[in-house]
Coordinates of C-alpha atoms and ligand atoms in Angstrom, one line a residue:
X478 CA 48.5 -60.5 55.6
X479 CA 49.4 -61.1 51.8
X480 CA 47.3 -60.2 49.8
X481 CA 45.6 -63.0 48.8
X482 CA 44.4 -64.4 51.7
X483 CA 42.5 -60.5 52.3
X484 CA 41.0 -61.3 48.9
X485 CA 39.4 -65.2 49.8
X486 CA 38.3 -63.7 52.8
X487 CA 36.7 -60.2 51.9
X488 CA 34.9 -63.2 48.6
X489 CA 34.2 -65.2 51.7
X490 CA 32.4 -61.4 53.6
X491 CA 30.3 -60.9 50.0
X492 CA 29.8 -64.4 49.4
X493 CA 28.7 -64.6 53.1
X494 CA 26.2 -61.3 53.2
X495 CA 24.4 -62.4 49.6
X496 CA 23.5 -65.5 50.9
X497 CA 21.7 -63.3 53.2
X498 CA 20.9 -60.1 51.8
X499 CA 22.2 -58.9 54.3
X500 CA 23.3 -54.6 53.3
X501 CA 27.1 -54.5 52.3
X502 CA 27.4 -51.0 54.7
X503 CA 30.1 -48.6 53.2
X504 CA 31.2 -45.7 55.4
X505 CA 31.5 -42.5 54.0
X506 CA 34.5 -40.2 55.9
X507 CA 33.0 -37.4 58.5
X508 CA 29.1 -38.8 58.1
X509 CA 26.9 -40.7 61.2
X510 CA 26.1 -43.8 60.0
X511 CA 26.9 -45.7 57.0
X512 CA 25.1 -46.1 53.5
X513 CA 25.0 -49.5 51.6
X514 CA 26.2 -50.4 48.5
X515 CA 24.2 -51.6 45.2
X516 CA 26.1 -52.9 41.9
X517 CA 25.6 -55.1 38.9
X518 CA 26.9 -57.9 40.8
X519 CA 24.5 -57.3 44.4
X520 CA 22.0 -55.9 45.9
X521 CA 21.0 -56.1 49.9
X522 CA 17.4 -57.1 50.4
X523 CA 14.3 -56.8 52.7
X524 CA 12.8 -60.7 53.2
X525 CA 8.7 -60.4 52.7
X526 CA 6.7 -59.7 55.6
X527 CA 6.0 -63.5 57.0
X528 CA 3.3 -64.2 59.7
X529 CA 4.1 -65.7 62.6
X530 CA 3.2 -67.8 65.2
X531 CA 1.0 -66.0 67.5
X532 CA 3.0 -66.5 70.4
X533 CA 5.7 -64.1 68.8
X534 CA 6.2 -61.1 67.3
X535 CA 8.8 -60.0 64.9
X536 CA 11.1 -56.7 65.8
X537 CA 12.4 -54.8 63.0
X538 CA 15.7 -52.3 63.7
X539 CA 18.0 -49.4 61.8
X540 CA 20.1 -47.9 63.7
X541 CA 22.5 -44.5 63.7
X542 CA 25.1 -47.6 64.3
X543 CA 24.8 -49.4 61.4
X544 CA 21.8 -51.7 61.4
X545 CA 19.4 -52.1 58.7
X546 CA 15.6 -53.3 59.1
X547 CA 16.8 -56.1 61.2
X548 CA 15.2 -58.5 61.6
X549 CA 14.1 -60.6 64.9
X550 CA 11.4 -62.4 66.6
X551 CA 10.6 -63.2 69.7
X552 CA 8.2 -64.8 72.0
X553 CA 5.7 -62.4 74.4
X554 CA 6.3 -62.5 77.8
X555 CA 3.5 -62.3 80.3
X556 CA 5.4 -59.9 83.0
X557 CA 5.2 -55.5 82.8
X558 CA 9.7 -55.5 83.3
X559 CA 9.6 -52.0 82.1
X560 CA 8.9 -48.4 82.7
X561 CA 8.1 -47.1 79.8
X562 CA 4.0 -48.0 79.2
X563 CA 2.5 -47.8 75.2
X564 CA -1.1 -49.2 75.3
X565 CA -3.0 -50.3 72.4
X566 CA -7.0 -49.9 71.8
X567 CA -7.5 -51.5 68.5
X568 CA -11.1 -50.9 68.5
X569 CA -10.9 -46.7 68.6
X570 CA -9.6 -46.4 65.2
X571 CA -8.8 -43.4 62.7
X572 CA -8.2 -42.8 59.1
X573 CA -7.7 -45.9 56.5
X574 CA -4.3 -45.7 54.3
X575 CA -3.5 -45.4 50.9
X576 CA 0.1 -46.0 51.0
X577 CA 3.3 -45.0 50.5
X578 CA 6.2 -43.9 47.5
X579 CA 8.2 -41.3 46.1
X580 CA 8.5 -40.5 42.6
X581 CA 10.1 -40.9 38.8
X582 CA 11.5 -37.2 38.0
X583 CA 12.7 -36.7 34.4
X584 CA 16.2 -36.9 36.7
X585 CA 16.0 -40.4 37.9
X586 CA 14.9 -41.6 35.1
X587 CA 17.8 -40.8 33.4
X588 CA 20.1 -41.7 36.6
X589 CA 17.9 -45.3 36.1
X590 CA 18.6 -45.1 32.4
X591 CA 22.3 -44.1 33.1
X592 CA 22.9 -47.2 34.6
X593 CA 23.1 -51.2 33.3
X594 CA 20.6 -53.2 32.3
X595 CA 20.6 -54.6 35.8
X596 CA 21.7 -52.1 38.1
X597 CA 18.6 -50.8 37.1
X598 CA 16.0 -53.6 37.9
X599 CA 17.9 -54.2 41.2
X600 CA 17.9 -50.0 42.1
X601 CA 14.2 -50.2 40.9
X602 CA 13.0 -53.6 42.4
X603 CA 15.1 -52.5 46.2
X604 CA 12.0 -49.4 45.8
X605 CA 9.1 -51.8 43.9
X606 CA 9.2 -55.2 44.9
X607 CA 8.3 -58.1 47.9
X608 CA 11.9 -57.7 48.8
X609 CA 12.2 -54.3 48.7
X610 CA 10.3 -51.3 50.2
X611 CA 7.4 -52.0 48.7
X612 CA 6.1 -48.6 47.1
X613 CA 2.5 -48.5 46.1
X614 CA 2.0 -45.0 44.9
X615 CA 4.4 -43.1 42.6
X616 CA 4.0 -39.3 41.6
X617 CA 4.8 -38.4 37.8
X618 CA 5.2 -35.1 36.9
X619 CA 3.4 -33.6 34.0
X620 CA 6.0 -31.8 31.7
X621 CA 8.7 -30.7 33.4
X622 CA 9.6 -29.9 37.3
X623 CA 13.4 -28.0 38.3
X624 CA 14.4 -32.0 38.3
X625 CA 14.9 -31.4 34.5
X626 CA 17.8 -30.3 32.0
X627 CA 15.4 -27.8 30.6
X628 CA 12.6 -25.3 31.2
X629 CA 10.2 -27.4 28.7
X630 CA 5.8 -27.7 29.0
X631 CA 4.4 -30.3 26.3
X632 CA 2.7 -27.4 24.4
X633 CA 5.5 -24.8 24.1
X634 CA 6.0 -22.3 21.0
X635 CA 2.8 -19.7 19.7
X636 CA -0.7 -19.9 21.6
X637 CA -2.5 -23.0 21.2
X638 CA -5.4 -23.3 22.4
X639 CA -6.8 -26.2 20.3
X640 CA -4.0 -27.9 21.8
X641 CA -2.8 -29.1 17.9
X642 CA 0.3 -29.0 18.7
X643 CA 0.3 -30.5 22.2
X644 CA 3.3 -33.6 22.5
X645 CA 4.9 -35.6 25.3
X646 CA 8.4 -35.0 25.4
X647 CA 11.6 -36.7 25.2
X648 CA 11.5 -37.7 28.7
X649 CA 8.9 -38.9 28.7
X650 CA 8.9 -41.3 26.0
X651 CA 13.2 -42.4 26.5
X652 CA 13.2 -42.4 30.6
X653 CA 10.3 -41.8 33.1
X654 CA 8.3 -44.1 30.5
X655 CA 11.0 -46.9 30.2
X656 CA 11.5 -46.5 34.4
X657 CA 7.6 -46.8 34.3
X658 CA 6.8 -49.8 32.9
X659 CA 10.2 -51.7 34.7
X660 CA 8.7 -50.7 38.1
X661 CA 5.5 -51.8 37.4
X662 CA 7.2 -55.5 35.8
X663 CA 9.2 -55.8 39.4
X664 CA 6.2 -54.6 41.5
X665 CA 3.3 -57.4 43.6
X666 CA 1.6 -54.2 43.9
X667 CA -0.7 -52.3 41.4
X668 CA 1.4 -49.4 41.9
X669 CA -1.2 -45.7 41.6
X670 CA 0.0 -43.4 40.1
X671 CA -0.6 -39.1 41.2
X672 CA -0.4 -36.4 38.1
X673 CA 1.4 -33.2 39.1
X674 CA 1.8 -29.6 36.8
X675 CA 4.7 -27.8 37.4
X676 CA 5.3 -25.7 34.5
X677 CA 2.6 -24.0 32.2
X678 CA 3.1 -22.9 28.8
X679 CA 3.8 -19.1 28.0
X680 CA 0.8 -19.1 26.3
X681 CA -1.3 -19.6 28.9
X682 CA -0.3 -17.6 32.1
X683 CA -0.2 -13.5 32.8
X684 CA 2.8 -11.6 32.6
X685 CA 2.0 -8.0 33.8
X686 CA 4.5 -8.0 37.2
X687 CA 3.0 -8.8 41.0
X688 CA 0.7 -11.0 38.2
X689 CA 3.0 -13.3 36.5
X690 CA 2.6 -16.9 36.2
X691 CA -0.9 -17.1 36.9
X692 CA -2.9 -18.8 34.3
X693 CA -4.6 -16.2 32.3
X694 CA -8.9 -16.1 32.6
X695 CA -9.7 -17.2 28.9
X696 CA -7.6 -20.2 29.0
X697 CA -8.8 -22.0 32.1
X698 CA -10.4 -24.4 30.1
X699 CA -7.3 -25.1 28.2
X700 CA -5.7 -25.8 31.6
X701 CA -7.9 -28.4 32.5
X702 CA -7.6 -29.9 28.6
X703 CA -3.8 -30.6 28.8
X704 CA -4.3 -33.0 31.6
X705 CA -7.0 -34.5 29.8
X706 CA -4.4 -34.5 27.0
X707 CA -1.4 -35.4 29.2
X708 CA -3.4 -38.4 30.8
X709 CA -4.8 -39.8 27.6
X710 CA -0.8 -39.4 26.2
X711 CA -0.1 -42.5 28.4
X712 CA -2.5 -44.7 28.7
X713 CA -1.3 -44.7 25.6
X714 CA 1.7 -46.7 25.9
X715 CA -0.4 -48.8 28.3
X716 CA -0.1 -46.9 31.8
X717 CA -3.1 -45.1 33.8
X718 CA -3.3 -43.2 36.4
X719 CA -5.2 -43.9 39.7
X720 CA -4.8 -39.1 40.7
X721 CA -4.1 -35.7 40.1
X722 CA -3.2 -32.8 41.7
X723 CA -4.5 -29.2 40.8
X724 CA -0.5 -28.8 40.3
X725 CA 2.8 -28.2 42.4
X726 CA 2.7 -25.2 45.2
X727 CA 0.6 -23.0 43.9
X728 CA 1.3 -20.6 46.6
X729 CA 4.9 -20.7 48.1
X730 CA 6.5 -20.9 44.3
X731 CA 8.1 -18.6 42.6
X732 CA 7.9 -19.9 39.8
X733 CA 5.5 -22.5 39.2
X734 CA 2.0 -22.1 37.7
X735 CA 1.0 -20.2 40.9
X736 CA -3.0 -19.5 41.9
X737 CA -4.3 -17.8 44.2
X738 CA -7.1 -19.7 46.2
X739 CA -10.7 -18.1 45.1
X740 CA -9.4 -18.8 41.3
X741 CA -8.3 -22.4 42.0
X742 CA -11.4 -22.9 43.2
X743 CA -13.4 -21.3 40.6
X744 CA -11.0 -24.0 38.2
X745 CA -12.1 -26.9 39.3
X746 CA -15.2 -25.9 39.6
X747 CA -16.0 -25.2 35.9
X748 CA -13.3 -26.1 34.7
X749 CA -10.7 -29.4 35.6
X750 CA -13.9 -30.7 37.5
X751 CA -16.0 -31.6 34.6
X752 CA -13.7 -32.1 32.2
X753 CA -12.4 -34.8 34.4
X754 CA -16.0 -36.3 34.8
X755 CA -17.0 -36.2 32.2
X756 CA -14.3 -37.6 30.0
X757 CA -12.7 -41.2 29.7
X758 CA -10.8 -40.7 33.1
X759 CA -13.7 -39.4 35.1
X760 CA -12.9 -42.7 37.8
X761 CA -9.7 -40.7 38.4
X762 CA -9.3 -38.6 42.4
X763 CA -8.5 -34.4 42.7
X764 CA -5.8 -33.7 45.4
X765 CA -6.2 -29.7 45.8
X766 CA -3.1 -28.2 47.1
X767 CA -0.1 -29.6 47.2
X768 CA 1.3 -27.0 48.4
X769 CA 2.8 -27.0 52.6
X770 CA 1.0 -27.3 56.2
X771 CA 1.1 -23.3 56.0
X772 CA -1.1 -22.9 54.1
X773 CA -3.9 -25.0 55.8
X774 CA -6.6 -25.3 56.4
X775 CA -7.7 -21.7 55.2
X776 CA -5.9 -22.4 51.0
X777 CA -8.5 -25.6 51.3
X778 CA -11.2 -23.6 52.6
X779 CA -11.9 -20.9 50.5
X780 CA -11.1 -23.1 47.5
X781 CA -14.3 -24.9 48.6
X782 CA -16.4 -21.2 49.6
X783 CA -16.3 -21.2 45.7
X784 CA -20.1 -23.0 45.0
X785 CA -19.4 -26.8 44.0
X786 CA -14.9 -27.1 44.2
X787 CA -15.1 -29.6 46.4
X788 CA -17.6 -31.9 45.1
X789 CA -14.8 -32.9 42.7
X790 CA -12.0 -33.2 45.3
X791 CA -11.2 -35.9 46.7
X792 CA -7.7 -35.2 48.8
X793 CA -6.0 -32.5 50.3
X794 CA -2.2 -33.3 48.9
X795 CA 0.1 -31.7 51.4
X796 CA 3.7 -31.1 51.5
X797 CA 6.4 -32.0 54.3
X798 CA 8.8 -28.1 53.7
X799 CA 8.0 -25.8 56.4
X800 CA 6.1 -29.3 59.2
X801 CA 8.6 -28.2 62.2
X802 CA 7.1 -24.4 61.6
X803 CA 3.6 -24.6 61.3
X804 CA 1.9 -27.6 63.9
X805 CA 0.3 -30.4 63.2
X806 CA -2.5 -29.3 64.7
X807 CA -3.8 -27.6 61.1
X808 CA -4.2 -31.0 60.1
X809 CA -6.0 -32.4 63.0
X810 CA -8.4 -29.2 61.8
X811 CA -8.1 -29.0 58.4
X812 CA -9.4 -33.3 58.7
X813 CA -13.1 -31.7 60.9
X814 CA -13.4 -29.4 59.0
X815 CA -12.8 -32.1 54.7
X816 CA -14.0 -35.1 57.3
X817 CA -14.9 -37.0 53.7
X818 CA -11.3 -35.6 52.4
X819 CA -8.2 -38.1 52.7
X820 CA -5.3 -36.1 53.8
X821 CA -1.3 -37.6 51.6
X822 CA 2.4 -36.0 51.8
X823 CA 3.2 -35.7 47.5
X824 CA 6.4 -34.9 48.7
X825 CA 9.7 -34.3 51.1
X826 CA 13.5 -33.6 50.2
X827 CA 16.3 -32.0 52.6
X828 CA 17.2 -29.4 50.2
X829 CA 21.0 -28.5 49.7
X830 CA 20.1 -24.9 50.1
X831 CA 19.8 -26.0 54.1
X832 CA 22.5 -28.1 54.5
X833 CA 24.8 -29.2 51.9
X834 CA 24.6 -33.1 50.2
X835 CA 25.4 -35.6 52.6
X836 CA 26.7 -39.1 52.4
X837 CA 24.8 -41.6 55.4
X838 CA 23.4 -38.9 56.9
X839 CA 21.2 -40.1 60.3
X840 CA 20.2 -37.2 60.9
X841 CA 17.9 -36.8 57.7
X842 CA 16.3 -39.9 57.9
X843 CA 15.4 -39.2 61.1
X844 CA 13.1 -36.1 61.0
X845 CA 11.6 -38.6 58.2
X846 CA 11.1 -41.4 60.9
X847 CA 9.5 -37.8 63.0
X848 CA 7.5 -36.0 59.8
X849 CA 5.8 -38.9 59.1
X850 CA 5.5 -40.2 62.6
X851 CA 3.5 -37.2 63.5
X852 CA 1.4 -37.5 60.0
X853 CA -0.1 -40.2 60.5
X854 CA -1.3 -39.3 64.3
X855 CA -3.4 -36.4 62.4
X856 CA -4.7 -37.8 59.7
X857 CA -2.2 -38.4 56.9
X858 CA -3.3 -41.7 54.6
X859 CA 0.2 -41.8 53.1
X860 CA 3.5 -40.3 52.1
X861 CA 5.7 -39.8 49.0
X862 CA 8.9 -39.3 48.6
X863 CA 10.6 -36.3 45.9
X864 CA 13.1 -37.9 43.5
X865 CA 13.7 -42.1 44.0
X866 CA 17.1 -41.6 43.2
X867 CA 19.3 -38.9 42.2
X868 CA 23.6 -38.4 41.2
X869 CA 26.1 -37.9 43.1
X870 CA 26.0 -34.1 43.9
X871 CA 21.6 -34.4 43.8
X872 CA 20.8 -33.7 40.0
X873 CA 20.2 -33.3 37.5
X874 CA 18.8 -29.6 38.3
X875 CA 18.4 -27.0 35.2
X876 CA 17.4 -24.6 38.3
X877 CA 20.8 -25.6 40.2
X878 CA 18.1 -26.9 43.5
X879 CA 20.0 -29.8 45.2
X880 CA 18.6 -31.9 46.7
X881 CA 19.0 -35.8 49.1
X882 CA 17.4 -38.9 48.2
X883 CA 17.7 -42.2 50.1
X884 CA 19.2 -43.6 46.8
X885 CA 22.0 -41.9 45.4
X886 CA 23.7 -42.9 42.1
X887 CA 27.2 -42.9 40.2
X888 CA 26.8 -43.5 37.0
X889 CA 30.5 -43.5 35.7
X890 CA 31.2 -46.5 38.8
X891 CA 27.4 -48.3 37.8
X892 CA 26.9 -48.0 41.8
X893 CA 24.1 -46.4 44.1
X894 CA 24.3 -46.3 47.9
X895 CA 21.5 -46.6 49.9
X896 CA 21.3 -43.6 52.5
X897 CA 19.5 -44.6 55.9
X898 CA 17.0 -42.4 54.9
X899 CA 15.9 -45.8 52.2
X900 CA 15.7 -47.4 55.2
X901 CA 13.3 -45.6 57.9
X902 CA 11.2 -45.7 54.6
X903 CA 10.6 -48.7 54.1
X904 CA 10.1 -49.3 58.6
X905 CA 6.7 -47.7 57.1
X906 CA 6.0 -49.1 53.7
X907 CA 7.4 -52.4 53.8
X908 CA 4.8 -53.3 56.8
X909 CA 1.3 -50.4 56.3
X910 CA -0.2 -52.0 54.1
X911 CA -3.0 -49.9 52.1
X912 CA -6.5 -50.5 53.8
X913 CA -4.7 -50.9 57.4
X914 CA -6.4 -48.4 59.7
X915 CA -4.8 -46.7 62.5
X916 CA -5.5 -47.5 65.9
X917 CA -5.4 -45.8 69.4
X918 CA -1.9 -45.8 71.7
X919 CA -1.0 -44.3 74.0
X920 CA 2.4 -43.8 75.0
X921 CA 4.1 -42.8 79.0
X922 CA 7.6 -41.0 77.3
X923 CA 7.7 -37.9 75.0
X924 CA 10.9 -38.8 74.5
X925 CA 9.4 -42.0 72.5
X926 CA 7.4 -41.6 69.0
X927 CA 4.7 -44.0 68.4
X928 CA 2.9 -44.9 65.9
X929 CA -0.4 -48.0 66.0
X930 CA -2.4 -49.4 63.0
X931 CA -4.0 -52.7 62.1
X932 CA -3.4 -53.9 58.9
X933 CA -6.2 -55.8 56.3
X934 CA -4.6 -59.5 57.3
X935 CA -4.9 -58.7 60.9
X936 CA -1.3 -57.8 61.8
X937 CA -1.1 -55.0 64.0
X938 CA 2.2 -52.8 63.3
X939 CA 3.9 -50.7 65.1
X940 CA 6.8 -48.4 65.2
X941 CA 8.7 -46.2 67.4
X942 CA 11.8 -44.0 67.2
X943 CA 14.0 -43.3 70.2
X944 CA 14.1 -39.7 69.6
X945 CA 16.4 -39.7 73.0
X946 CA 20.5 -39.8 73.4
X947 CA 19.7 -42.8 76.1
X948 CA 17.9 -46.2 76.0
X949 CA 14.7 -46.3 76.6
X950 CA 13.0 -49.8 78.1
X951 CA 9.2 -50.1 76.8
X952 CA 6.7 -52.7 78.0
X953 CA 3.9 -53.0 75.0
X954 CA 1.1 -53.9 76.4
X955 CA -0.5 -56.1 74.0
X956 CA -3.6 -56.9 75.8
X957 CA -3.8 -59.1 79.2
X958 CA -1.2 -60.9 80.1
X959 CA 0.4 -60.6 76.7
X960 CA 3.7 -58.2 76.6
X961 CA 6.6 -57.0 74.7
X962 CA 9.4 -55.8 76.9
X963 CA 12.2 -54.1 74.6
X964 CA 15.0 -51.6 75.2
X965 CA 14.5 -49.2 71.9
X966 CA 18.1 -48.3 71.9
X967 CA 19.4 -44.9 71.4
X968 CA 19.0 -43.4 67.7
X969 CA 16.8 -46.1 66.9
X970 CA 13.7 -46.6 64.8
X971 CA 11.8 -50.5 66.0
X972 CA 9.2 -52.5 63.4
X973 CA 7.1 -54.5 65.1
X974 CA 4.4 -56.8 63.4
X975 CA 2.2 -59.4 65.2
X976 CA -0.6 -61.3 63.9
Ligands
LIG593 C1 9.3 -62.1 83.6 O1 8.8 -63.2 83.0 C2 9.8 -64.2 81.9 C3 9.9 -65.2 80.9 O2 8.3 -64.2 80.3 C4 10.9 -64.4 82.4 O3 12.2 -64.8 82.2 C5 11.4 -63.5 83.8 O4 12.2 -63.8 85.0 C6 10.2 -62.6 84.2 N1 10.8 -61.4 84.9 C7 9.8 -60.8 86.2 C8 10.7 -59.4 86.3 O5 9.1 -61.8 86.7
LIG594 C1 5.7 -61.5 44.4 O1 5.6 -61.6 42.0 C2 6.9 -62.8 42.1 C3 6.4 -63.0 41.0 O2 5.5 -63.5 40.7 C4 5.5 -63.7 42.7 O3 7.4 -64.8 42.4 C5 6.2 -63.8 44.8 O4 6.1 -64.5 45.6 C6 5.8 -62.6 45.5 N1 5.5 -62.3 46.2 C7 4.2 -62.2 47.2 C8 4.7 -61.3 48.3 O5 3.0 -62.2 46.5
LIG595 C1 9.5 -21.9 32.5 O1 9.0 -21.3 31.4 C2 7.9 -21.0 32.4 C3 6.2 -20.8 30.8 O2 7.4 -20.5 30.0 C4 7.6 -20.4 32.9 O3 6.9 -19.2 33.8 C5 8.6 -20.0 34.4 O4 9.8 -19.0 34.5 C6 10.1 -21.1 33.6 N1 11.0 -21.3 35.0 C7 12.2 -21.5 34.7 C8 13.3 -21.2 36.3 O5 13.3 -20.8 34.3
LIG596 C1 -1.2 -4.3 34.7 O1 -1.7 -4.2 36.4 C2 -2.4 -3.7 36.4 C3 -2.6 -3.6 38.2 O2 -3.0 -5.2 37.5 C4 -3.7 -3.3 36.0 O3 -3.8 -1.7 36.1 C5 -3.2 -3.1 34.2 O4 -4.1 -2.8 33.3 C6 -2.5 -4.7 33.5 N1 -2.4 -4.3 32.2 C7 -2.0 -5.3 31.8 C8 -1.4 -4.9 30.0 O5 -3.2 -6.6 31.9
LIG597 C1 25.0 -40.7 31.8 O1 26.3 -41.1 32.6 C2 27.8 -41.1 32.2 C3 28.5 -41.8 32.5 O2 28.8 -42.8 32.8 C4 27.3 -39.4 32.6 O3 29.2 -38.6 31.8 C5 26.6 -38.4 31.4 O4 26.2 -37.1 32.1 C6 25.6 -39.2 31.8 N1 24.5 -38.9 31.1 C7 22.8 -37.8 31.8 C8 22.8 -37.4 30.8 O5 23.5 -37.9 32.8
LIG598 C1 32.0 -42.1 40.7 O1 33.5 -43.0 40.1 C2 34.2 -42.6 40.0 C3 34.3 -44.0 38.9 O2 34.7 -44.9 40.4 C4 34.7 -41.9 40.5 O3 35.8 -41.7 40.2 C5 33.7 -41.2 41.1 O4 34.9 -40.1 41.8 C6 32.6 -41.2 41.6 N1 32.1 -40.0 42.3 C7 31.5 -39.6 42.9 C8 31.2 -38.1 43.2 O5 31.0 -39.9 44.2
LIG599 C1 16.9 -44.5 73.7 O1 18.7 -43.9 72.8 C2 19.0 -43.6 73.7 C3 20.7 -42.8 73.7 O2 20.7 -43.8 72.6 C4 18.8 -44.8 74.9 O3 19.9 -44.9 75.5 C5 17.6 -45.5 75.3 O4 18.1 -46.3 75.4 C6 17.0 -45.6 73.9 N1 15.3 -45.6 74.7 C7 14.8 -46.7 74.3 C8 13.5 -47.7 74.1 O5 15.4 -48.3 73.6

């Protein structure tokens, strides 16, 4: 074919997908599933969810073979034709959903701000707008993390118990704050920010061999005040926080601030709790733990055993690392002991150490889906992913801890690539609105993972993941005489919504 014909065909194709907002797929050699290419000219979109007639339901499908939140409107039928049955009990209610989101670290800010203005807009709209995933939560590091380009806190140098030298970093002013403001501009939600600290100034910490890395007893109040200073500084830039955690990974970490369970209870009851509640930020929620399931329930139990610690805490923050090893029963036990504290997942990613960095991985996308479905069925009220955009190597990271992200960016080319994981997250975030309530379901086939929820607008959302390599024919029993009959494709995830 002559080159001009090719070009014409390509142009027609691009016009066609542009009109529909569909994925421009790119199959990267040796990977499992296509990525969707976005740049200054084009990015795929997901239309806002629209109510349909009560005789109909909407089916969204994402598959390894390349479907990306593909929308089909179907009618209910009045007969049961499939062998696997999913039954709902909308009267039996469980937890209320807080929401979905990702983290805006220094590295994310650097990657995004290094794109052209129009490409930045396309990326942030992909996550926060009503034509994207509609995230409503953002985790914001208090100072540096391993996803920074150097190690810093807001008060490095000589001891400064008055925090007189506390100041935000270049990273806040040039990267995180501008990106947070843009996210706010494109969102139809009220974005809820969650702050977490990683590193403390050297002078606040112990340096005695095995005791290295803990906050010195004499610095407990200063470390609490440091958090207040952070909240004040962001407020000056017009950014209010919904919540903070008591610090990232106090149990597992080798280099972040470490805590034993009893002392963190003392710090919460004597310093952090009173400092927050007596400040202008008295309504901010405080989430304890911010670490893996493996520390449940003992870490929380022990911290709460100290006097008033429990009364200052509203939620329990959990990271997904090790979820394949430690059973979800630990979430149930934690919930049953502390039913008034919500459980929220606040970090997840696939690390390079495990597997290398891969574009277009279906396996990782599916592991996210499996984990979210499992957690939702065990009292989890939402999920916050780790970095929302990393460079093609999974960084930058000054500790060389490269990891995966639902969006990889190539700033040289001013382009970004939405991974299958991005669409998998959308199967939850775009449909399971804040204040949705999980309802009871039963499923007769163990190869399907299922969750069902009722939205505040009365809509019912059902998410089904086919974990097997076989097509599974399913009937969903909506009510007597009203059924959904479908085949859940192999290696696919579906979201069904109806009103
Ligand atoms: C079930 O109902 C649909 C229409 O609602 C009809 O097309 C189909 O033939 C019926 N199947 C059986 C097995 O009765
Ligand atoms: C979201 O906000 C935009 C801009 O203000 C508006 O055009 C759009 O209709 C809103 N979408 C929804 C679903 O409310
Ligand atoms: C970063 O700095 C803090 C405080 O000085 C120190 O405790 C920590 O070990 C450092 N981490 C890394 C990875 O260099
Ligand atoms: C360091 O820790 C050891 C053992 O806990 C203790 O005996 C020693 O006094 C500590 N040294 C300092 C300087 O705190
Ligand atoms: C920004 O992108 C350019 C390439 O366009 C790259 O050379 C540079 O390192 C990037 N800057 C940062 C801070 O990542
Ligand atoms: C990023 O894009 C540039 C320019 O097209 C290309 O040379 C480079 O190989 C790309 N980087 C990666 C990691 O794909
Ligand atoms: C699950 O996947 C397998 C293999 O891909 C497929 O044959 C089967 O039909 C799927 N099940 C459902 C319910 O779609």
